[in-house]
Amino acid sequence: MDPFIIVALALGSLSAPTYGDKGTGKARSCSDIRNFYQGKGFSLDGVPQSEISGEHLRICPQGYTCCTSDMEDSLAMLGRREMEGLLKEAGRTLQTSLTRQYKAFDGYFLELLNRSAISLHETFTPTLGPVYSQNSHVFSDLYTDLRHYYRGSHVNLEEVLNDFWVKLLEKLFDQANKQYFIGEDYLECVSKQIETLRPFGDTPRVVKMMVTRTFVAARSFVQGLMVSGEVVRKVSQVQLSQECMRAIMRMTYCPHCRGMASARPCANYCSNVMKGCLANQADLNTEWRHLAETMMQVADGFNGPAGVDSVVLSLPNRISEAILTMMNNIETVNNKLFQACGSLREGGTSSTGATDVLKKGKVTVEDTVASSSNKVEKLVLDVTARLRDMQAYWVSLPSVLCSDRVATGTGSEEKCWNGMSRARYLPEVMGDGLASQINNPEVEIDITKPDITIRQQIMQLKIMTHRLKNALNGQDVDFQDTSDDVSGSGSGVCADDLCSRSARPATPSTDRPLHNLYPENKEVKGSASQNLPRITVYLLSLLVLLLRR
């Protein structure tokens, strides 16, 4: 036979449609994907009426198809947007839960502070009369400073408590010695004697220990809830990579291009795609668990006899005990102060009334802890349950996102979409995290280039966990506002707008045509040679032999 005739036959076999799925000589209609594509909001301009040869495809298998390159690009972008929307929605759900826990505890703690302050005021006003009313700002200032500390302001709690006892000593000394003329210089000397004098007995030490431990823990706890929510928000906004976009397209919309719209992904196939796409997010798991575990330990301390309600509501009674201790020993206190600071000259008013009021006995503030114990116990149970539930959040995302889309039921393993066709998916499922994706068959990942934004949030989790561990030991820390931690330059992180512009790793612009983003020399699954009929391969081999003659 003439070699040129053979060449013509071979070329004809390459260009003639084979319509392999149906085994007929008639091209399949593309009406289904045209309806589907239009339903997604895309124009039908350029969409084939019937199947065309698929050598132009860069993501889907290159068999006969109803998708053009433009359709493939559009559906790939759509798949990424939809997946990012699902991630944000999952993040918002968790954020809402954390915010609810924050508001519940924050509202309860502030309610305790208000109840304590109101109880002190309502009890001391009629009992101590002018002695209290003329000096009420000393007590109100204490509660104001405690609120500011709890809210995260730069307040030194130890200084706040020390200042309160110094001011209380000065005011009580002045009230008990109205017959003398007492100047500011003398009161300053009085305040300097508080450590050696110990006019209030052991109460200041006990109060400092209880208040410091409780307020450090409470403030760290609500900050932990806030930081957790902020981490979720930032990580949920991280864009998926171009490689992930290709994998999602192959899994989600390539079946439509191949005329298999009803084919759902194999379970293990979907797992590998999502584990690859969310590899950086999974690396949050270790520090996220540490934070949740430490917060649960802190929350456990809010119950019981040394819990938040017991400490906060007992403040008025502790202060009352301190006042009674000093006034019962006022003669001894006066003598020591006169020796240390000098004698006073008379010239004031009678102190009999004030002294009698102050000496008449302990003031008992009626606000029982029992009424609060059930509420704080329920709060602790609720927040602990939520923290325990969220521990596996970052590593469970792939299975959550795959749960509604994979093939299920009898025979599903044999008939599911495996990225190439309806058949069993053979590769093993990858582990969690970036390092485990080195051999992921579905998503190409450079494991040496972790996402910067996510690494910054991992550091935030470490910082917050460290603070909570300090709180467990009753140690105060230099506690910056949340905004300082998340966006301050000293912590090595940045604000949202800055991170979006400069901190994320450089990725190719999505404004360019999609085919420019994929290296030409990379092997594409489902290449043309895999889809050519065997007779064509045979003819090509024969053609080569003839041309070599």
Coordinates of C-alpha atoms in Angstrom, one line a residue:
M1 CA 0.0 0.0 0.0
D2 CA 1.2 3.5 -0.8
P3 CA 2.8 5.1 2.4
F4 CA 0.9 8.3 1.8
I5 CA -2.4 6.4 1.8
I6 CA -1.4 4.9 5.1
V7 CA -0.5 8.3 6.5
A8 CA -3.9 9.6 5.4
L9 CA -5.7 6.8 7.1
A10 CA -3.7 7.3 10.3
L11 CA -4.4 11.0 10.4
G12 CA -8.1 10.3 9.7
S13 CA -8.2 8.0 12.6
L14 CA -6.9 10.7 14.9
S15 CA -9.4 13.3 13.9
A16 CA -12.5 11.1 13.6
P17 CA -14.7 11.2 16.8
T18 CA -14.9 7.9 18.7
Y19 CA -17.6 8.7 21.3
G20 CA -16.2 5.9 23.4
D21 CA -18.8 6.0 26.3
K22 CA -21.7 5.1 24.1
G23 CA -20.0 3.3 21.4
T24 CA -22.1 5.0 18.7
G25 CA -21.1 7.1 15.7
K26 CA -23.3 10.0 16.9
A27 CA -21.8 12.8 19.0
R28 CA -23.4 13.2 22.5
S29 CA -25.5 16.3 23.1
C30 CA -24.2 18.9 25.6
S31 CA -27.6 20.1 26.6
D32 CA -27.2 18.9 30.2
I33 CA -24.0 20.8 30.9
R34 CA -25.3 23.8 28.9
N35 CA -28.2 24.0 31.3
F36 CA -25.9 23.4 34.3
Y37 CA -23.4 26.0 33.1
Q38 CA -26.0 28.6 32.5
G39 CA -27.6 27.9 35.9
K40 CA -24.3 28.8 37.5
G41 CA -24.6 32.2 36.0
F42 CA -22.3 31.8 32.9
S43 CA -23.0 32.8 29.3
L44 CA -23.6 30.1 26.8
D45 CA -21.4 31.8 24.2
G46 CA -18.9 29.3 22.9
V47 CA -20.4 26.4 24.8
P48 CA -20.5 23.3 22.4
Q49 CA -23.9 21.9 21.3
S50 CA -22.3 18.4 21.2
E51 CA -19.1 16.8 22.4
I52 CA -15.7 17.9 21.0
S53 CA -12.2 16.5 21.2
G54 CA -10.6 17.4 24.6
E55 CA -6.9 17.9 23.8
H56 CA -7.3 21.5 24.9
L57 CA -8.2 20.6 28.5
R58 CA -5.6 21.3 31.2
I59 CA -7.3 20.0 34.3
C60 CA -9.9 17.5 33.3
P61 CA -9.1 14.2 31.6
Q62 CA -8.5 14.9 27.9
G63 CA -11.2 12.6 26.4
Y64 CA -14.2 13.8 24.4
T65 CA -15.9 16.6 26.4
C66 CA -18.5 19.3 26.5
C67 CA -16.2 21.8 28.1
T68 CA -14.0 24.4 26.4
S69 CA -10.9 25.9 27.9
D70 CA -12.8 29.0 29.0
M71 CA -15.5 26.8 30.6
E72 CA -12.8 24.9 32.5
D73 CA -11.3 28.2 33.7
S74 CA -14.6 29.6 34.8
L75 CA -15.7 26.4 36.6
A76 CA -12.3 26.2 38.3
M77 CA -12.7 29.7 39.7
L78 CA -16.2 28.9 40.7
G79 CA -15.1 25.8 42.5
R80 CA -12.5 27.7 44.5
R81 CA -15.0 30.5 45.4
E82 CA -17.6 27.9 46.6
M83 CA -15.1 26.1 48.7
E84 CA -13.8 29.3 50.3
G85 CA -17.4 30.2 51.0
L86 CA -17.9 26.9 52.8
L87 CA -14.7 27.5 54.8
K88 CA -15.8 30.9 55.8
E89 CA -19.3 29.7 56.8
A90 CA -17.8 26.9 58.9
G91 CA -15.5 29.5 60.5
R92 CA -18.5 31.9 61.2
T93 CA -20.3 29.0 62.9
L94 CA -17.4 28.4 65.3
Q95 CA -16.8 32.1 65.8
T96 CA -20.5 32.6 66.7
S97 CA -20.2 29.8 69.3
L98 CA -17.0 31.3 70.8
T99 CA -18.6 34.7 70.9
R100 CA -21.6 33.3 72.7
Q101 CA -19.4 31.7 75.3
Y102 CA -17.4 35.0 75.7
K103 CA -20.5 37.1 76.1
A104 CA -22.0 34.6 78.7
F105 CA -18.9 34.6 80.9
D106 CA -18.1 38.3 80.4
G107 CA -21.6 39.3 81.3
Y108 CA -21.7 37.1 84.3
F109 CA -18.3 38.3 85.6
L110 CA -19.2 42.0 85.2
E111 CA -22.5 41.2 86.9
L112 CA -20.6 39.8 89.9
L113 CA -18.5 43.0 90.1
N114 CA -21.5 45.2 89.9
R115 CA -23.3 43.2 92.6
S116 CA -20.3 43.3 94.8
A117 CA -19.9 47.1 94.4
I118 CA -23.7 47.8 94.9
S119 CA -23.8 45.5 98.0
L120 CA -20.9 47.3 99.6
H121 CA -22.4 50.7 98.9
E122 CA -25.9 49.9 100.0
T123 CA -24.6 48.3 103.3
F124 CA -21.8 50.7 104.2
T125 CA -23.9 53.9 103.5
P126 CA -26.4 53.4 106.4
T127 CA -24.0 51.6 108.7
L128 CA -20.9 53.8 108.5
G129 CA -22.8 57.0 107.5
P130 CA -20.6 60.0 106.8
V131 CA -17.4 58.0 107.5
Y132 CA -18.3 56.0 104.3
S133 CA -20.0 58.7 102.2
Q134 CA -17.1 61.2 102.6
N135 CA -14.7 58.5 101.4
S136 CA -16.8 56.4 99.1
H137 CA -14.6 57.3 96.1
V138 CA -11.8 55.1 97.6
F139 CA -14.1 52.1 97.3
S140 CA -15.6 53.0 93.9
D141 CA -12.1 53.6 92.5
L142 CA -11.1 50.1 93.6
Y143 CA -14.0 48.6 91.6
T144 CA -13.3 50.8 88.6
D145 CA -9.7 49.7 88.5
L146 CA -10.7 46.1 88.8
R147 CA -13.0 46.5 85.9
H148 CA -10.3 48.1 83.8
Y149 CA -7.9 45.4 84.7
Y150 CA -10.3 42.7 83.7
R151 CA -11.1 44.5 80.4
G152 CA -7.4 44.2 79.5
S153 CA -6.2 47.8 80.2
H154 CA -2.6 48.3 81.2
V155 CA -3.3 48.2 84.9
N156 CA -1.0 46.7 87.5
L157 CA -3.3 44.7 89.7
E158 CA -0.8 44.6 92.6
E159 CA -0.4 48.4 92.6
V160 CA -4.2 48.8 92.5
L161 CA -4.7 46.7 95.6
N162 CA -1.7 48.3 97.4
D163 CA -3.0 51.8 96.7
F164 CA -6.4 50.9 98.0
W165 CA -5.1 49.7 101.4
V166 CA -2.8 52.8 101.6
K167 CA -5.7 55.2 100.9
L168 CA -8.0 53.3 103.3
L169 CA -5.4 53.5 106.0
E170 CA -5.0 57.3 105.5
K171 CA -8.8 57.9 105.5
L172 CA -9.4 55.8 108.6
F173 CA -6.5 57.3 110.5
D174 CA -7.8 60.7 109.6
Q175 CA -11.4 59.8 110.6
A176 CA -10.3 58.3 113.9
N177 CA -8.2 61.3 114.8
K178 CA -10.4 64.3 114.0
Q179 CA -9.2 66.1 117.2
Y180 CA -5.8 66.6 115.5
F181 CA -4.6 68.7 112.7
I182 CA -3.3 66.2 110.1
G183 CA -1.5 67.6 107.0
E184 CA -0.7 65.9 103.7
D185 CA 3.0 65.4 104.7
Y186 CA 2.0 63.5 107.8
L187 CA -0.5 61.3 105.9
E188 CA 2.3 60.5 103.4
C189 CA 4.4 59.3 106.4
V190 CA 1.5 57.3 107.7
S191 CA 1.1 55.5 104.3
K192 CA 4.8 54.5 104.3
Q193 CA 4.3 52.6 107.6
I194 CA 1.7 50.2 106.2
E195 CA 4.1 47.3 105.6
T196 CA 5.6 47.4 109.1
L197 CA 2.4 48.5 110.9
R198 CA 0.1 45.9 109.3
P199 CA -3.0 47.8 110.5
F200 CA -5.5 45.5 108.7
G201 CA -3.9 42.3 109.8
D202 CA -3.6 39.5 107.3
T203 CA -6.6 40.6 105.2
P204 CA -4.6 42.6 102.5
R205 CA -2.4 39.6 101.8
V206 CA -5.4 37.2 101.6
V207 CA -7.3 39.6 99.4
K208 CA -4.3 40.1 97.1
M209 CA -3.8 36.4 96.7
M210 CA -7.5 35.6 96.0
V211 CA -8.2 38.6 93.8
T212 CA -5.0 38.3 91.7
R213 CA -5.5 34.6 91.0
T214 CA -9.2 35.1 90.1
F215 CA -8.9 38.3 88.0
V216 CA -5.8 37.0 86.1
A217 CA -7.6 33.8 85.3
A218 CA -10.9 35.5 84.3
R219 CA -9.1 38.1 82.1
S220 CA -6.9 35.4 80.5
F221 CA -9.9 33.2 79.9
V222 CA -12.0 35.8 78.1
Q223 CA -9.0 36.9 76.1
G224 CA -8.5 33.2 75.1
L225 CA -12.0 33.1 73.8
M226 CA -11.5 36.3 71.9
V227 CA -8.1 35.2 70.4
S228 CA -9.6 31.8 69.4
G229 CA -12.4 33.6 67.5
E230 CA -9.9 35.9 65.8
V231 CA -7.7 33.1 64.8
V232 CA -10.7 31.3 63.2
R233 CA -11.7 34.5 61.4
K234 CA -8.3 35.1 59.9
V235 CA -7.5 31.6 58.9
S236 CA -11.0 31.2 57.3
Q237 CA -10.2 34.1 55.0
V238 CA -6.9 32.6 53.7
Q239 CA -7.3 32.0 49.9
L240 CA -6.9 28.5 48.6
S241 CA -3.9 27.9 46.3
Q242 CA -4.0 27.6 42.5
E243 CA -3.0 23.9 42.9
C244 CA -6.0 23.4 45.2
M245 CA -8.3 25.1 42.7
R246 CA -7.2 22.7 40.0
A247 CA -7.9 19.7 42.3
I248 CA -11.3 21.0 43.3
M249 CA -12.2 21.5 39.7
R250 CA -11.1 18.0 38.8
M251 CA -13.1 16.6 41.6
T252 CA -16.2 18.7 41.4
Y253 CA -16.9 19.8 37.8
C254 CA -14.8 17.5 35.6
P255 CA -17.5 14.8 35.8
H256 CA -19.9 17.3 34.2
C257 CA -17.4 18.0 31.4
R258 CA -17.2 14.2 30.8
G259 CA -21.0 13.7 30.7
M260 CA -21.1 12.1 34.2
A261 CA -23.0 14.8 36.1
S262 CA -24.4 12.2 38.5
A263 CA -21.0 10.8 39.5
R264 CA -19.9 11.7 43.0
P265 CA -16.3 11.7 44.2
C266 CA -14.9 8.6 45.9
A267 CA -14.6 9.2 49.7
N268 CA -10.8 8.7 49.8
Y269 CA -10.3 10.8 46.7
C270 CA -12.2 13.7 48.3
S271 CA -10.2 13.2 51.5
N272 CA -6.9 13.6 49.7
V273 CA -8.1 16.7 47.8
M274 CA -9.3 18.4 51.0
K275 CA -6.3 17.3 53.1
G276 CA -4.0 18.8 50.4
C277 CA -6.1 22.0 50.1
L278 CA -6.2 22.5 53.9
A279 CA -2.7 21.2 54.8
N280 CA -1.6 24.5 56.3
Q281 CA -4.9 24.8 58.3
A282 CA -4.3 21.4 59.8
D283 CA -1.0 22.5 61.2
L284 CA -2.9 24.7 63.6
N285 CA -4.1 21.5 65.3
T286 CA -1.4 21.1 67.9
E287 CA -1.5 24.6 69.3
W288 CA -5.2 24.8 69.0
R289 CA -5.6 21.7 71.2
H290 CA -3.1 23.1 73.7
L291 CA -5.1 26.3 74.0
A292 CA -8.4 24.5 74.4
E293 CA -7.0 22.2 77.0
T294 CA -5.5 25.0 79.0
M295 CA -8.7 27.1 78.8
M296 CA -10.6 24.1 80.2
Q297 CA -8.2 23.9 83.1
V298 CA -8.6 27.6 83.8
A299 CA -12.4 27.2 83.6
D300 CA -12.4 24.4 86.1
G301 CA -11.0 26.8 88.7
F302 CA -14.0 29.1 88.4
N303 CA -16.1 26.7 90.5
G304 CA -15.9 25.9 94.2
P305 CA -15.1 27.8 97.4
A306 CA -12.3 29.8 95.7
G307 CA -14.3 30.4 92.5
V308 CA -15.0 33.7 90.9
D309 CA -18.3 34.3 92.6
S310 CA -16.9 33.5 96.0
V311 CA -14.0 35.9 95.6
V312 CA -15.8 38.8 94.0
L313 CA -18.9 38.7 96.2
S314 CA -16.8 38.4 99.4
L315 CA -14.8 41.6 98.8
P316 CA -17.1 43.8 100.8
N317 CA -16.9 41.5 103.8
R318 CA -13.1 41.3 103.5
I319 CA -12.9 45.1 103.5
S320 CA -15.2 45.2 106.5
E321 CA -13.0 42.8 108.4
A322 CA -10.0 44.9 107.6
I323 CA -11.7 48.1 108.9
L324 CA -12.8 46.3 112.1
T325 CA -9.3 45.0 112.7
M326 CA -7.7 48.4 112.5
M327 CA -10.3 50.2 114.6
N328 CA -10.2 47.6 117.3
N329 CA -6.5 48.3 117.5
I330 CA -6.6 52.0 116.9
E331 CA -4.7 52.9 120.1
T332 CA -1.8 50.7 119.2
V333 CA -1.9 51.9 115.6
N334 CA -1.9 55.5 116.7
N335 CA 1.0 55.0 119.2
K336 CA 3.2 53.4 116.5
L337 CA 2.4 56.1 114.0
F338 CA 3.1 58.8 116.5
Q339 CA 6.5 57.3 117.1
A340 CA 7.3 56.9 113.5
C341 CA 5.9 60.2 112.1
G342 CA 5.9 62.5 115.2
S343 CA 3.2 63.8 117.5
L344 CA 0.2 65.7 116.2
R345 CA -1.0 69.0 117.5
E346 CA -4.7 69.4 118.4
G347 CA -6.8 71.7 116.4
G348 CA -9.4 69.5 114.7
T349 CA -12.9 68.5 115.6
S350 CA -14.2 65.8 118.0
S351 CA -13.6 62.3 116.7
T352 CA -16.0 60.5 119.1
G353 CA -18.8 59.9 116.6
A354 CA -16.6 58.6 113.8
T355 CA -14.6 56.4 116.1
D356 CA -17.7 54.9 117.7
V357 CA -19.2 54.2 114.2
L358 CA -16.0 52.5 113.1
K359 CA -15.7 50.5 116.3
K360 CA -19.2 49.2 116.5
G361 CA -18.5 45.9 114.7
K362 CA -18.1 44.1 111.5
V363 CA -20.4 45.0 108.7
T364 CA -21.9 41.9 107.1
V365 CA -22.8 42.4 103.4
E366 CA -25.8 40.4 102.5
D367 CA -25.0 38.7 99.1
T368 CA -24.8 35.0 99.3
V369 CA -22.6 33.0 97.0
A370 CA -25.2 30.2 96.9
S371 CA -27.4 32.2 94.5
S372 CA -24.5 32.3 92.0
S373 CA -23.0 28.9 92.3
N374 CA -25.5 27.1 90.0
K375 CA -25.1 29.8 87.3
V376 CA -21.3 29.7 87.3
E377 CA -21.4 25.9 87.3
K378 CA -23.6 25.8 84.2
L379 CA -21.4 28.4 82.5
V380 CA -18.3 26.3 83.2
L381 CA -20.0 23.1 81.9
D382 CA -21.2 24.9 78.7
V383 CA -17.9 26.5 77.9
T384 CA -15.9 23.3 78.7
A385 CA -18.2 21.2 76.4
R386 CA -17.7 23.7 73.6
L387 CA -14.0 23.8 74.0
R388 CA -13.8 20.1 74.0
D389 CA -15.9 19.9 70.8
M390 CA -13.7 22.4 69.0
Q391 CA -10.4 20.7 69.7
A392 CA -10.4 18.7 66.5
Y393 CA -11.8 21.5 64.3
W394 CA -8.8 22.0 62.0
V395 CA -8.1 18.4 61.3
S396 CA -11.8 17.5 60.9
L397 CA -12.5 20.1 58.2
P398 CA -11.6 17.8 55.3
S399 CA -14.1 15.1 56.4
V400 CA -16.7 17.7 57.2
L401 CA -16.4 19.3 53.8
C402 CA -16.5 15.9 52.1
S403 CA -19.4 14.5 54.1
D404 CA -22.1 15.9 51.8
R405 CA -20.5 15.4 48.5
V406 CA -18.9 11.9 48.3
A407 CA -20.5 8.8 46.8
T408 CA -22.3 6.5 49.4
G409 CA -24.3 3.3 49.3
T410 CA -23.9 -0.1 47.9
G411 CA -21.2 -0.4 45.2
S412 CA -20.2 3.3 45.6
E413 CA -16.5 2.4 45.8
E414 CA -16.6 0.9 42.3
K415 CA -18.8 3.6 40.6
C416 CA -17.6 6.8 42.2
W417 CA -15.6 9.5 40.4
N418 CA -11.9 9.0 41.0
G419 CA -10.6 12.1 39.1
M420 CA -10.4 10.2 35.8
S421 CA -13.5 8.1 35.4
R422 CA -16.1 6.1 37.3
A423 CA -13.9 3.5 39.1
R424 CA -12.4 2.6 42.4
Y425 CA -9.9 5.1 43.9
L426 CA -6.7 3.3 44.6
P427 CA -4.2 5.7 46.3
E428 CA -4.0 5.8 50.1
V429 CA -5.3 8.7 52.1
M430 CA -2.7 11.2 53.2
G431 CA -2.1 12.3 56.8
D432 CA -2.9 15.7 58.3
G433 CA -0.7 18.7 58.0
L434 CA 1.7 20.2 55.4
A435 CA 4.5 17.7 56.0
S436 CA 2.2 14.7 55.2
Q437 CA 1.3 16.0 51.7
I438 CA 4.7 15.4 50.1
N439 CA 3.2 12.5 48.1
N440 CA -0.4 13.7 47.8
P441 CA -1.5 12.5 44.4
E442 CA -4.2 15.1 44.0
V443 CA -2.7 18.4 45.1
E444 CA 0.8 19.6 44.3
I445 CA 2.2 21.3 47.4
D446 CA 5.6 22.8 48.2
I447 CA 5.9 21.7 51.8
T448 CA 8.9 24.0 52.4
K449 CA 6.7 27.1 51.9
P450 CA 4.0 27.2 54.7
D451 CA 1.3 29.9 54.6
I452 CA 2.6 33.0 56.4
T453 CA -0.8 34.1 57.8
I454 CA -1.5 30.7 59.3
R455 CA 2.0 30.6 60.8
Q456 CA 1.3 33.9 62.5
Q457 CA -1.9 32.6 64.0
I458 CA -0.1 29.5 65.3
M459 CA 2.2 31.9 67.1
Q460 CA -0.8 33.8 68.5
L461 CA -2.2 30.5 69.9
K462 CA 1.2 29.8 71.5
I463 CA 1.3 33.2 73.2
M464 CA -2.2 32.9 74.5
T465 CA -1.6 29.4 75.9
H466 CA 1.5 30.6 77.7
R467 CA -0.5 33.4 79.3
L468 CA -3.2 31.0 80.4
K469 CA -0.6 28.7 81.9
N470 CA 0.7 31.6 83.9
A471 CA -2.8 32.3 85.0
L472 CA -3.2 28.8 86.3
N473 CA -0.3 29.6 88.6
G474 CA -1.8 32.9 89.6
Q475 CA 1.0 34.8 87.8
D476 CA 0.2 38.2 86.4
V477 CA 1.7 38.9 83.0
D478 CA 2.2 41.9 80.8
F479 CA -1.1 41.6 79.2
Q480 CA -1.5 43.7 76.1
D481 CA -4.8 44.4 74.4
T482 CA -5.9 41.8 71.8
S483 CA -5.5 44.4 69.1
D484 CA -1.8 44.8 70.1
D485 CA -1.2 41.1 70.0
V486 CA -2.8 40.4 66.7
S487 CA -1.6 43.4 64.7
G488 CA 1.4 44.8 66.6
S489 CA 4.7 44.8 64.9
G490 CA 6.4 43.5 68.0
S491 CA 4.6 40.2 67.9
G492 CA 5.6 39.5 64.3
V493 CA 2.1 39.6 62.9
C494 CA 0.0 42.2 61.0
A495 CA -3.4 43.6 60.5
D496 CA -5.9 42.1 58.0
D497 CA -5.3 44.7 55.3
L498 CA -1.5 44.5 55.6
C499 CA -1.5 40.7 55.7
S500 CA -3.6 40.6 52.6
R501 CA -1.2 42.9 50.7
S502 CA 2.2 41.8 51.9
A503 CA 2.4 39.0 54.4
R504 CA 0.9 36.2 52.3
P505 CA 3.2 34.3 50.0
A506 CA 3.4 35.5 46.5
T507 CA 1.0 33.6 44.2
P508 CA 0.4 34.1 40.5
S509 CA -2.3 36.6 39.7
T510 CA -5.7 35.1 38.9
D511 CA -6.3 37.9 36.4
R512 CA -4.1 36.1 33.9
P513 CA -5.6 33.3 31.7
L514 CA -5.7 30.1 33.7
H515 CA -3.6 28.1 31.2
N516 CA -0.7 30.4 31.9
L517 CA -0.7 29.3 35.5
Y518 CA 0.1 25.7 34.8
P519 CA 3.6 24.7 33.7
E520 CA 3.5 23.2 30.2
N521 CA 6.0 20.4 31.0
K522 CA 4.0 18.9 33.9
E523 CA 2.4 15.6 33.3
V524 CA -1.4 15.9 33.4
K525 CA -3.5 13.0 34.6
G526 CA -5.6 11.5 31.9
S527 CA -3.3 12.6 29.0
A528 CA -4.3 12.3 25.4
S529 CA -2.3 9.1 24.9
Q530 CA -4.3 7.5 27.6
N531 CA -7.6 8.3 25.8
L532 CA -6.7 7.5 22.2
P533 CA -8.2 4.2 20.9
R534 CA -5.8 1.4 20.7
I535 CA -6.1 1.3 16.9
T536 CA -4.9 4.8 16.7
V537 CA -1.8 4.0 18.7
Y538 CA -1.1 1.0 16.5
L539 CA -1.5 3.1 13.3
L540 CA 0.9 5.7 14.7
S541 CA 3.5 3.1 15.3
L542 CA 3.1 1.8 11.8
L543 CA 3.3 5.3 10.4
V544 CA 6.7 5.8 12.2
L545 CA 8.1 2.6 10.7
L546 CA 7.0 3.6 7.2
L547 CA 8.4 7.0 7.4
R548 CA 11.8 5.6 8.5
R549 CA 12.1 3.7 5.2

